[in-house]
PDB file of C-alpha atoms in Angstrom:
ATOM      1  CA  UNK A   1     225.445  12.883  73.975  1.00  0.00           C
ATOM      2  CA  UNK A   2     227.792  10.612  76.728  1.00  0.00           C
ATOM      3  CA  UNK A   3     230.849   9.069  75.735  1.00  0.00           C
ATOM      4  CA  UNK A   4     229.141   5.834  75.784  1.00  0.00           C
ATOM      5  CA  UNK A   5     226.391   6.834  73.025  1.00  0.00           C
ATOM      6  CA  UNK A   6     229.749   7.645  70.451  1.00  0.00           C
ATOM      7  CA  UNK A   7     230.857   3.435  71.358  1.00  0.00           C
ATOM      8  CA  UNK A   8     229.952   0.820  69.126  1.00  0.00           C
ATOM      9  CA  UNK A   9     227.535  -2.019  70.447  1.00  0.00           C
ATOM     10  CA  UNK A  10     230.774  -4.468  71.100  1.00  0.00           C
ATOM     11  CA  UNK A  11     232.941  -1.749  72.754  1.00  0.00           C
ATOM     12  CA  UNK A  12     229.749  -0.483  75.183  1.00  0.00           C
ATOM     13  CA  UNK A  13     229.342  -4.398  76.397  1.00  0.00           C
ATOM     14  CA  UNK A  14     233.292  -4.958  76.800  1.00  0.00           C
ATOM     15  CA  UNK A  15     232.789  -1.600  78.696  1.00  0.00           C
ATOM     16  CA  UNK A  16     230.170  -2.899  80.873  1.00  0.00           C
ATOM     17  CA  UNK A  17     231.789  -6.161  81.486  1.00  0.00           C
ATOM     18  CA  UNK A  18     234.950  -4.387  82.644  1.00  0.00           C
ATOM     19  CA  UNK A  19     233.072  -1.914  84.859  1.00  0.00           C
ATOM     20  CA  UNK A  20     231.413  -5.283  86.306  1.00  0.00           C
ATOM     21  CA  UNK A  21     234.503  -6.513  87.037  1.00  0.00           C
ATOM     22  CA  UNK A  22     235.723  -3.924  88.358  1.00  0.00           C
ATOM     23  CA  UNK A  23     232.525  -3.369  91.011  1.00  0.00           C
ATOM     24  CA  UNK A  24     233.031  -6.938  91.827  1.00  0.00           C
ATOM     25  CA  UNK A  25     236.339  -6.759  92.987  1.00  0.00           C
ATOM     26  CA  UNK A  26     235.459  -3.398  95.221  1.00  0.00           C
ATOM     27  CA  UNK A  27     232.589  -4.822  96.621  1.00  0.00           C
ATOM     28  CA  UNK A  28     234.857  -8.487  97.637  1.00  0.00           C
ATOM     29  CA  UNK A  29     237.498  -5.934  98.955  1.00  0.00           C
ATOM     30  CA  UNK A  30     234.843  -4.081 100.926  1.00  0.00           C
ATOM     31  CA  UNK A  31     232.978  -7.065 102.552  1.00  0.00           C
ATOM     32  CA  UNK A  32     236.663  -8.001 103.509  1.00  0.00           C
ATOM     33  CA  UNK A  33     237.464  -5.031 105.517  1.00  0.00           C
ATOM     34  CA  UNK A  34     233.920  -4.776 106.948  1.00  0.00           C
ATOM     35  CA  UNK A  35     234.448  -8.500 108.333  1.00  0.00           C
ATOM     36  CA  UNK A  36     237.733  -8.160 109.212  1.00  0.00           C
ATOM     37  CA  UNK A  37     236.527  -5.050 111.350  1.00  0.00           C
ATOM     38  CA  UNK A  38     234.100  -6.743 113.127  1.00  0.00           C
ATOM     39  CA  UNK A  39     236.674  -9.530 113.960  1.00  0.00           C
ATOM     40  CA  UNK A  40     239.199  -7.211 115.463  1.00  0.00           C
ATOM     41  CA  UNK A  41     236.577  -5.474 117.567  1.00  0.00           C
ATOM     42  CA  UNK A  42     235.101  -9.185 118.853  1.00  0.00           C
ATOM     43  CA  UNK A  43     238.732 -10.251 119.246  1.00  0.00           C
ATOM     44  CA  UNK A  44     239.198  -6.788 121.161  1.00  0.00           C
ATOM     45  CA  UNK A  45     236.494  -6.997 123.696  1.00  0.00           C
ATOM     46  CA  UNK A  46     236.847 -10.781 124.621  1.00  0.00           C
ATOM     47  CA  UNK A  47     240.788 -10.026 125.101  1.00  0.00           C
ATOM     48  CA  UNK A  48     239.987  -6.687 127.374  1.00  0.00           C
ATOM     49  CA  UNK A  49     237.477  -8.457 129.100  1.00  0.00           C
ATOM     50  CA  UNK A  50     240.102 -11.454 130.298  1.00  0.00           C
ATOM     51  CA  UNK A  51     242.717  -8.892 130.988  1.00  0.00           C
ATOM     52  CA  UNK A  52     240.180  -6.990 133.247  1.00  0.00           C
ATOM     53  CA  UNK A  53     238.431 -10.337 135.098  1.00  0.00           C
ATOM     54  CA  UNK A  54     241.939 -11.944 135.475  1.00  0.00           C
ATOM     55  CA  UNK A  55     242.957  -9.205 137.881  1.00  0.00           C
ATOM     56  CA  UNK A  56     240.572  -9.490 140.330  1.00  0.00           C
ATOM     57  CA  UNK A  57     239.890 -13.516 140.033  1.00  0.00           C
ATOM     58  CA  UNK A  58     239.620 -16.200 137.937  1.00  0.00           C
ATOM     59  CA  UNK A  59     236.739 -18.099 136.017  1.00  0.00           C
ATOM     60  CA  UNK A  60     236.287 -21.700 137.423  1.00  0.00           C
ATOM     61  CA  UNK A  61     234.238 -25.393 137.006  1.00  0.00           C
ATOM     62  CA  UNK A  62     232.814 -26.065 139.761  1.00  0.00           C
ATOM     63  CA  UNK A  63     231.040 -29.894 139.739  1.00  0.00           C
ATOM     64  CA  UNK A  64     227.553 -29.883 141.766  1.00  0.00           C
ATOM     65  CA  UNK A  65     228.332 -33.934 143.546  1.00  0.00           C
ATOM     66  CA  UNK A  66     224.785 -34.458 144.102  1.00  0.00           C
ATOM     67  CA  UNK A  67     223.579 -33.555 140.866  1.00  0.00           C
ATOM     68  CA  UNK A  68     226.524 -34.084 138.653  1.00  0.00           C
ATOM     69  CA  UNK A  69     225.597 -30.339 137.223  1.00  0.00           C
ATOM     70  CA  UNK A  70     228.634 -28.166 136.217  1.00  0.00           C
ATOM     71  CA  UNK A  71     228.671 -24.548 136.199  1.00  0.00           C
ATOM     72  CA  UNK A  72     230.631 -21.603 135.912  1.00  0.00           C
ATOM     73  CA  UNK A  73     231.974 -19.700 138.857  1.00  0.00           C
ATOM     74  CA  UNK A  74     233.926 -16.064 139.769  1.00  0.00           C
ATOM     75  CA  UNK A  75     236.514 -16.647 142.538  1.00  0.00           C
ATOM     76  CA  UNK A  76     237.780 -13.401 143.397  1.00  0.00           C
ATOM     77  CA  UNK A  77     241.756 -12.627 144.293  1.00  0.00           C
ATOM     78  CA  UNK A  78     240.063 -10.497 147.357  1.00  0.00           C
ATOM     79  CA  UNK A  79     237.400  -9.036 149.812  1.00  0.00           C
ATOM     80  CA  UNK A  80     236.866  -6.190 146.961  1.00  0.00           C
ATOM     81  CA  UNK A  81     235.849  -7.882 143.646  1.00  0.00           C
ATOM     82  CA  UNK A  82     235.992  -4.670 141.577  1.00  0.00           C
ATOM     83  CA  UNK A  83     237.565  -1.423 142.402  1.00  0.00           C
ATOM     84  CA  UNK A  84     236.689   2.056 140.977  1.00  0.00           C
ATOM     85  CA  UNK A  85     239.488   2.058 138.521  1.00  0.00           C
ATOM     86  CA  UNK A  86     238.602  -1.420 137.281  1.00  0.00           C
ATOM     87  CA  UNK A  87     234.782   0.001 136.830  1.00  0.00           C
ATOM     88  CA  UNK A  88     235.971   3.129 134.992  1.00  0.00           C
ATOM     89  CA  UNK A  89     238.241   0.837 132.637  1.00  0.00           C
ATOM     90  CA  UNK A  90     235.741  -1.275 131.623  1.00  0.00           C
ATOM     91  CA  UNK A  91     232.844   1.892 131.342  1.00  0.00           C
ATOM     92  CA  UNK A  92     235.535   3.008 128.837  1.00  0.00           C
ATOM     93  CA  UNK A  93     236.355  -0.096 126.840  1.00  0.00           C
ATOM     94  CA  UNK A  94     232.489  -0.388 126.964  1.00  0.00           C
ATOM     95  CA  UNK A  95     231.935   3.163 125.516  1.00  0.00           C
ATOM     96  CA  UNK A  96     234.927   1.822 122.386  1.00  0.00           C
ATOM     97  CA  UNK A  97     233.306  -1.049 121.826  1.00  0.00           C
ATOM     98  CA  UNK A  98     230.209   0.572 121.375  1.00  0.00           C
ATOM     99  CA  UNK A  99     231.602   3.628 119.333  1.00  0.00           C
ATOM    100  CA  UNK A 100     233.656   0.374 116.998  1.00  0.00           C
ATOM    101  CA  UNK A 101     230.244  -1.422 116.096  1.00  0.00           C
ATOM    102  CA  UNK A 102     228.759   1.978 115.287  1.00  0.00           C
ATOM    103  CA  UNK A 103     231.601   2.120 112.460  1.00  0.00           C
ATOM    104  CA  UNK A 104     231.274  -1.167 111.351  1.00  0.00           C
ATOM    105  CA  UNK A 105     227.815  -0.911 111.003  1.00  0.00           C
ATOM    106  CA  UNK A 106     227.894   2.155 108.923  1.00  0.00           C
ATOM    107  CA  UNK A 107     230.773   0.804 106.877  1.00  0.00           C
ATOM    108  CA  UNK A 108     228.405  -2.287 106.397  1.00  0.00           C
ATOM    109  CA  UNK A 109     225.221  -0.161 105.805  1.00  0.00           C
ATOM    110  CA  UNK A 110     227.330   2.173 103.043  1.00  0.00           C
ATOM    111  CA  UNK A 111     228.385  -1.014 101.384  1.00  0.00           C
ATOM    112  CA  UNK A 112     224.324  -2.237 101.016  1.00  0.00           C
ATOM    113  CA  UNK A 113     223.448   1.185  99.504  1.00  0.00           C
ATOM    114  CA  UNK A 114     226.809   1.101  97.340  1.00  0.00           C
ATOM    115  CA  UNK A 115     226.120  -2.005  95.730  1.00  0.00           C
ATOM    116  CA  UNK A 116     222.306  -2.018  95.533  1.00  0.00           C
ATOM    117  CA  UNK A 117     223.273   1.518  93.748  1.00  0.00           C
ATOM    118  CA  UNK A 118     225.787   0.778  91.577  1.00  0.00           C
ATOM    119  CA  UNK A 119     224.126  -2.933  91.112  1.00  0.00           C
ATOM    120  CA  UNK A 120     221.127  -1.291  89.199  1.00  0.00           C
ATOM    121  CA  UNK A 121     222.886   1.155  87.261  1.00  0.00           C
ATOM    122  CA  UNK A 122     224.978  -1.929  85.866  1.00  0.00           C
ATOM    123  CA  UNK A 123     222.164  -3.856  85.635  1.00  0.00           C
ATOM    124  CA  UNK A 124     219.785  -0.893  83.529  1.00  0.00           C
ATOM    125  CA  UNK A 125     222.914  -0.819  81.186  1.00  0.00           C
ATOM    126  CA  UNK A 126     223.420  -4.252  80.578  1.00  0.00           C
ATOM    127  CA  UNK A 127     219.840  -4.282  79.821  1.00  0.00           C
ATOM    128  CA  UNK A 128     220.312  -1.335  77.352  1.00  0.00           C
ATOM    129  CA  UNK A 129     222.708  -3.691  75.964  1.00  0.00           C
ATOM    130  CA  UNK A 130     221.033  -7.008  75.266  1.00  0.00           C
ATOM    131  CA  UNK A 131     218.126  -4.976  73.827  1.00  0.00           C
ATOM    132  CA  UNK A 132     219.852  -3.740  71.012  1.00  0.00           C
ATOM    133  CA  UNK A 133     221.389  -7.112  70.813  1.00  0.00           C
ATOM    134  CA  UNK A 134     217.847  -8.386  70.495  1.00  0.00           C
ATOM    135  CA  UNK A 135     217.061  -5.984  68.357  1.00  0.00           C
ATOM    136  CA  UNK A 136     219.623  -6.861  66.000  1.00  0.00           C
ATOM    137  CA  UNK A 137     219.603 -10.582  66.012  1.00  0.00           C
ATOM    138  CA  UNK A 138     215.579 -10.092  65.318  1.00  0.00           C
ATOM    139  CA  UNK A 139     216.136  -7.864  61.990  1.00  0.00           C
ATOM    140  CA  UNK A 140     219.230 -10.675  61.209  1.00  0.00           C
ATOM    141  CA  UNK A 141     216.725 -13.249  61.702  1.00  0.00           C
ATOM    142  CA  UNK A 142     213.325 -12.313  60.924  1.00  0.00           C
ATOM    143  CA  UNK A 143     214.085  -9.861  58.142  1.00  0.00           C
ATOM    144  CA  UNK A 144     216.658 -11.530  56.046  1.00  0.00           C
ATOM    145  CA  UNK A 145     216.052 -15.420  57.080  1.00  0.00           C
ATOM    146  CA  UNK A 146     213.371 -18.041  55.648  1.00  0.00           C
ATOM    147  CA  UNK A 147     212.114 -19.863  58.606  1.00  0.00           C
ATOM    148  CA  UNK A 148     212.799 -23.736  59.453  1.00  0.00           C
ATOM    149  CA  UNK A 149     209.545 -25.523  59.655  1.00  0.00           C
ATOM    150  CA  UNK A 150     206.344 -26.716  58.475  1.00  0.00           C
ATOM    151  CA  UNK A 151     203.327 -25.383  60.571  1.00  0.00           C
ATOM    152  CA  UNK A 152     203.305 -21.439  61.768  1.00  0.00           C
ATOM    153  CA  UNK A 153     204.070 -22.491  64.990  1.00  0.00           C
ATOM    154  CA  UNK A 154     206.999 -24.364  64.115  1.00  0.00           C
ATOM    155  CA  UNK A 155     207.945 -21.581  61.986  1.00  0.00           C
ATOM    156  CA  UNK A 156     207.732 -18.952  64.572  1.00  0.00           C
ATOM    157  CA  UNK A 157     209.346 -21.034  67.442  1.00  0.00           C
ATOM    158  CA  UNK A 158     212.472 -21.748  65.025  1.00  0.00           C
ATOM    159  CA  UNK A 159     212.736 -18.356  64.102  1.00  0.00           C
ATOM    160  CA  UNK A 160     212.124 -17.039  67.764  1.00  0.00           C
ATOM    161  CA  UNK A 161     215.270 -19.618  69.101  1.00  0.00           C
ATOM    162  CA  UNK A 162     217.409 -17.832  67.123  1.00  0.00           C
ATOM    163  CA  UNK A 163     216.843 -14.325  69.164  1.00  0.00           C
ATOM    164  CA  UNK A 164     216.304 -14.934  72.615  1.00  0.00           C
ATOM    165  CA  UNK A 165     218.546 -16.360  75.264  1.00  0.00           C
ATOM    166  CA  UNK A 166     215.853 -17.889  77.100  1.00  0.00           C
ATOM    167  CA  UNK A 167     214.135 -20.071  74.428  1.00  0.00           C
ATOM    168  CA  UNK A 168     217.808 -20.977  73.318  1.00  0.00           C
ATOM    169  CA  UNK A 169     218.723 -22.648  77.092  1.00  0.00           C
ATOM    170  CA  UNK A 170     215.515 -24.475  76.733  1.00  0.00           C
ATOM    171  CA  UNK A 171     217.007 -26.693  73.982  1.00  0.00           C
ATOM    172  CA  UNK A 172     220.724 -27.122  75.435  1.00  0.00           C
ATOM    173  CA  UNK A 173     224.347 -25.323  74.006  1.00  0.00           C
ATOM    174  CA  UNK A 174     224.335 -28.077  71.076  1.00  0.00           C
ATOM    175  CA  UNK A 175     220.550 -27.847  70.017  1.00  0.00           C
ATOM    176  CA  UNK A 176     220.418 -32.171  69.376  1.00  0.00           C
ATOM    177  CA  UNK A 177     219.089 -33.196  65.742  1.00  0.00           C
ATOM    178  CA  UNK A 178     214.815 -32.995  65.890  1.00  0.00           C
ATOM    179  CA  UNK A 179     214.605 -31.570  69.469  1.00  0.00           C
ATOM    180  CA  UNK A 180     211.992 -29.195  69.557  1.00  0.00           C
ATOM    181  CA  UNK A 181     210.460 -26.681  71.890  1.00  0.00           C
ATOM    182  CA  UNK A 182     208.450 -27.781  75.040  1.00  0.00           C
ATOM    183  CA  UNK A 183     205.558 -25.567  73.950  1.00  0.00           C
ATOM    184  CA  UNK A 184     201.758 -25.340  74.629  1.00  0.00           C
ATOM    185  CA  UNK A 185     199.317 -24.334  72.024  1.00  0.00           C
ATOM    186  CA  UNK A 186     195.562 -22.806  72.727  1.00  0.00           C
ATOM    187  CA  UNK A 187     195.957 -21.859  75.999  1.00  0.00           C
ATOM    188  CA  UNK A 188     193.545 -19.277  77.661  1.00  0.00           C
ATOM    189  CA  UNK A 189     193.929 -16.134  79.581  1.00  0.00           C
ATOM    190  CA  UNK A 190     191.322 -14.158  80.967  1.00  0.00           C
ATOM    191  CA  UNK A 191     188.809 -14.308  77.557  1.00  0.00           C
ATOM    192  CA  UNK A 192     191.876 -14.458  75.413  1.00  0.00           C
ATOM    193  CA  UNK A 193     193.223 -17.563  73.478  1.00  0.00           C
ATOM    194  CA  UNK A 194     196.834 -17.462  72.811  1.00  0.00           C
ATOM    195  CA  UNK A 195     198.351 -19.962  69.984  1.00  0.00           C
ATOM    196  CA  UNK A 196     201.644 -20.211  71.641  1.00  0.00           C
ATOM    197  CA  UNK A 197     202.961 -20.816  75.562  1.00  0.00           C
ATOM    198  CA  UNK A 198     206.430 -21.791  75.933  1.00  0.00           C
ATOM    199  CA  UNK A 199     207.291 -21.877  79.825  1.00  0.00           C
ATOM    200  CA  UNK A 200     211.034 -19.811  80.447  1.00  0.00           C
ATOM    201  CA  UNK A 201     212.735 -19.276  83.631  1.00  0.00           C
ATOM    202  CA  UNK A 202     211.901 -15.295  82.988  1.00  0.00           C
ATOM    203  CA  UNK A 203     208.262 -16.077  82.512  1.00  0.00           C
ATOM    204  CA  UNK A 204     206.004 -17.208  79.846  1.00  0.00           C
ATOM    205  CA  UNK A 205     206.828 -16.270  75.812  1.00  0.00           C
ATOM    206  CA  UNK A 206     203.526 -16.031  74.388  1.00  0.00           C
ATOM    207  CA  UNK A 207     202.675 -16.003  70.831  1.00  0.00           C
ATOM    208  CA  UNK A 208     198.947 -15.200  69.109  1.00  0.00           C
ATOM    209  CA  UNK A 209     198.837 -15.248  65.393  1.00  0.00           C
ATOM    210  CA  UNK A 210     195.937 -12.714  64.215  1.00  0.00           C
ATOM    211  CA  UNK A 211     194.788 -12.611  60.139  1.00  0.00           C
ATOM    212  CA  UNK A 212     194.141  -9.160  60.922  1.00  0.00           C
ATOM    213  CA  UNK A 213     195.271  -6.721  63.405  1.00  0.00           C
ATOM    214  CA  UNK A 214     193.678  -3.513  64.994  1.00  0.00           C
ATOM    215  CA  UNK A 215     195.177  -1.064  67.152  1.00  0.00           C
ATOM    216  CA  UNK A 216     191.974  -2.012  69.179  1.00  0.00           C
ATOM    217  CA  UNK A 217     192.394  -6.123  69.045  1.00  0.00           C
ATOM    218  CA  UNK A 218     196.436  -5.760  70.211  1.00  0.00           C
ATOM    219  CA  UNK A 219     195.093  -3.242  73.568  1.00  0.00           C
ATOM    220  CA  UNK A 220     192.345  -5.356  74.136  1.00  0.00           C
ATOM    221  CA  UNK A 221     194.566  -8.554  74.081  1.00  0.00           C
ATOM    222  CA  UNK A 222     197.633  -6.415  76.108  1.00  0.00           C
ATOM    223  CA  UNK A 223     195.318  -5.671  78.626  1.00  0.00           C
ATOM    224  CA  UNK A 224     194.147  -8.927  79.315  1.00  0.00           C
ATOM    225  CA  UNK A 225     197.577 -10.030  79.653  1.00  0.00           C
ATOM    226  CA  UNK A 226     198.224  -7.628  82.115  1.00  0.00           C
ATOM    227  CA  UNK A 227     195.307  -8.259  84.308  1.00  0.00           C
ATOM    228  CA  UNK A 228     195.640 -12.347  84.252  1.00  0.00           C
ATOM    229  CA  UNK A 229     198.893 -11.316  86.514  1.00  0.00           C
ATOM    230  CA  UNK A 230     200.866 -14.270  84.840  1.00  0.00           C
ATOM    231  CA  UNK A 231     204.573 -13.710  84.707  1.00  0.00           C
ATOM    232  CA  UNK A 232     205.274 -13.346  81.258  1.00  0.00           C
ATOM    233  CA  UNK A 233     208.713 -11.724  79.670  1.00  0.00           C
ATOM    234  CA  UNK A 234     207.962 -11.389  75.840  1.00  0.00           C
ATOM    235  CA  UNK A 235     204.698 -11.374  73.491  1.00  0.00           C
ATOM    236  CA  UNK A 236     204.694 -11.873  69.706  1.00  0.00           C
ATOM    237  CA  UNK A 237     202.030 -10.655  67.646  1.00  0.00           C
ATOM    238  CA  UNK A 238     201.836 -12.339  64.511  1.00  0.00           C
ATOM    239  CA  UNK A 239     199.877 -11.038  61.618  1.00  0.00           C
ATOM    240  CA  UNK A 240     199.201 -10.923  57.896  1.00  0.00           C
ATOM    241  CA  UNK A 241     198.164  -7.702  57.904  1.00  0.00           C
ATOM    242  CA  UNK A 242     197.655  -5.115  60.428  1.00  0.00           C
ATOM    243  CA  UNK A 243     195.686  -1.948  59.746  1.00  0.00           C
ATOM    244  CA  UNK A 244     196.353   1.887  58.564  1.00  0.00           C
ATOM    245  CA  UNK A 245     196.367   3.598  62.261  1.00  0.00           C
ATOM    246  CA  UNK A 246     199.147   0.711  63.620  1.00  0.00           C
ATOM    247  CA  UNK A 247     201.184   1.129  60.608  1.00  0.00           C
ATOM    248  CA  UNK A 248     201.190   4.936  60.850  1.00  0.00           C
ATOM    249  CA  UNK A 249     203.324   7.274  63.087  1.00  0.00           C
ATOM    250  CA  UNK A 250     201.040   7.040  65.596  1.00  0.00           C
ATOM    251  CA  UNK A 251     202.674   3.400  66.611  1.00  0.00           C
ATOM    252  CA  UNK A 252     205.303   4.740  69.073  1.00  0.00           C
ATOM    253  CA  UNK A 253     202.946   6.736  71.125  1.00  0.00           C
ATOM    254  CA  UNK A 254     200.300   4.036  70.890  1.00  0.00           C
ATOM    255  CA  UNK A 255     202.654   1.160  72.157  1.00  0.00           C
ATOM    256  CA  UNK A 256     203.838   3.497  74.599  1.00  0.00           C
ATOM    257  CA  UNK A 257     200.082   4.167  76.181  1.00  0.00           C
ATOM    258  CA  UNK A 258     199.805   0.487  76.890  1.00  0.00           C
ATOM    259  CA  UNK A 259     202.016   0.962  79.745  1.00  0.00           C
ATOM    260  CA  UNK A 260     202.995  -2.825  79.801  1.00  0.00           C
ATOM    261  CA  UNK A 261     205.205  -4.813  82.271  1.00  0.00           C
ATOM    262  CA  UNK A 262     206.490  -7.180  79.752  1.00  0.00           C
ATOM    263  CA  UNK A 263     207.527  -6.758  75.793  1.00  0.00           C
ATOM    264  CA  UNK A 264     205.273  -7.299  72.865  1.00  0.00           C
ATOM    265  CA  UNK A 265     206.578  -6.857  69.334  1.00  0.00           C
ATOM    266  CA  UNK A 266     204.059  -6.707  66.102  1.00  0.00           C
ATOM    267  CA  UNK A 267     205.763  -8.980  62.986  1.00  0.00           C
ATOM    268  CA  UNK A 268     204.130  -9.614  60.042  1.00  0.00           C
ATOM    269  CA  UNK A 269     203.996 -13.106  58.262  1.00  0.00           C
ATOM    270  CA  UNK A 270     204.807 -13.236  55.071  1.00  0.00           C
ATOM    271  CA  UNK A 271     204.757 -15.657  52.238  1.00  0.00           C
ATOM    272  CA  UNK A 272     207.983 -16.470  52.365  1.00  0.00           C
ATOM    273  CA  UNK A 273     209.032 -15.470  56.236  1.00  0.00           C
ATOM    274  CA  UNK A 274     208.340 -11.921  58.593  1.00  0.00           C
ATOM    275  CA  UNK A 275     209.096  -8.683  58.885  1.00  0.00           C
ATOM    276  CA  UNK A 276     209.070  -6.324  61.698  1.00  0.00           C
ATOM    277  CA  UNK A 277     206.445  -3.386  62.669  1.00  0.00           C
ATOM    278  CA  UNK A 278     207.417  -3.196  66.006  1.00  0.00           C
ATOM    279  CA  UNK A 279     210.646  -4.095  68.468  1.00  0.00           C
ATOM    280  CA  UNK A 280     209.688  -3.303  71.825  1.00  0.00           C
TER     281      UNK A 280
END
């Protein structure tokens, strides 16, 4: 077991926030040095390159009368424009140049594969994180909470607020008196009709209310959703009852063998509110 199994929910996020900070400020510091690198070497080669021209001739205006064209112009100090030393010198600072933007580009390149590393390992644990969050805030919610509401879907959408981020931005920090949801209700996918569409900045939250539910009428309906290539982020099955082989231990491995790309959970509705079969 790591150390960060043995930390309480709160002390794993204030982790993770910390370590965020802390990649933050190494990756700012980083991008610094790599810039300021690649300054010094421009600032390098421009200054060599005066020093060298400006010992041999100078760069000039020179103003076409006829055509009232202006262009730049060598005028060398001599017969001999360059001499061997002069061509060796600025081989060399050629050569340094060359062997500078090497390192800067490798500095540069290990900073991509640093933070595109480190970006997703922060990223999977944060999403470890707001999982169990979710996971929490649904048995808070659903388990121990009569829903607001007078229809199922009102129910359900009141209920579902309460857990997830993305529904909750959809109604503002201070949720106004009466404002609602922007929801649609019996919309179709492939040959599937789902009760509930409410349109997220993470993709679609879908709900379909079933009176009964197989293990064979929640794959059937999961694969449809998968094929209709919409971008959806979280399914709610909502049922009265579902049958023997989805309430047995057979549920993990059979949730698992869907192989989705987005979350469904199974709830069941209840007289008085839900309870949950299944937190993806």
């Amino acid at each position: 077991m790591s150390e960060n199994d043995k930390l309480s929910l709160a002390e794993r996020l204030d982790v993770a926030i910390e370590n965020l900070s802390v990649w933050h400020r190494v990756t700012l510091v980083m991008v610094i040095i790599g810039l300021l690198s690649l300054s010094v070497i421009i600032s390098m080669s421009q200054y060599y390159f005066q020093q060298e021209i400006s010992k041999h001739g100078r760069i000039t205006e020179i103003h076409d009368e006829k055509t009232g064209e202006v262009a730049l112009s060598f005028i060398p100090n001599g017969a001999q424009v360059f001499s061997s030393e002069s061509i060796v010198a600025l081989y060399s600072t050629q050569i340094w140049l060359m062997a500078s933007n090497g390192l800067v580009i490798g500095l540069l390149s290990f900073l991509f594969l640093w933070i595109t590393y480190r970006g997703q390992a922060y990223k999977k644990e944060l999403k470890t994180i707001e999982n169990q969050l979710i996971r929490q805030s649904y048995l808070v919610n659903f388990e121990t909470s009569i829903p607001e509401g007078v229809t199922r879907t009102e129910k359900i959408l009141n209920h579902s607020s309460l857990v997830f981020p993305e529904l909750r931005s959809l109604l503002g920090r201070d949720k106004p008196e009466g404002k609602k949801l922007p929801y649609k209700t019996n919309q179709t996918i492939g040959n599937e009709t789902v009760d509930i569409l409410v349109s997220t900045k993470k993709g679609d939250f879908i709900v379909k209310f079933f009176d009964d539910a197989s293990a064979k009428a929640i794959e059937q309906f999961a694969q449809t959703l998968s094929k209709s290539n919409k971008r959806i982020f979280r399914v709610l099955c909502v049922a009265q009852n579902y049958d023997d082989e989805l309430q047995s231990n057979q549920l993990s491995s059979l949730m698992q063998k869907l192989g989705l790309k987005f979350d469904m959970d199974l709830i069941f509705e209840e007289e008085q509110g839900y309870s949950m079969l299944w937190i993806n």
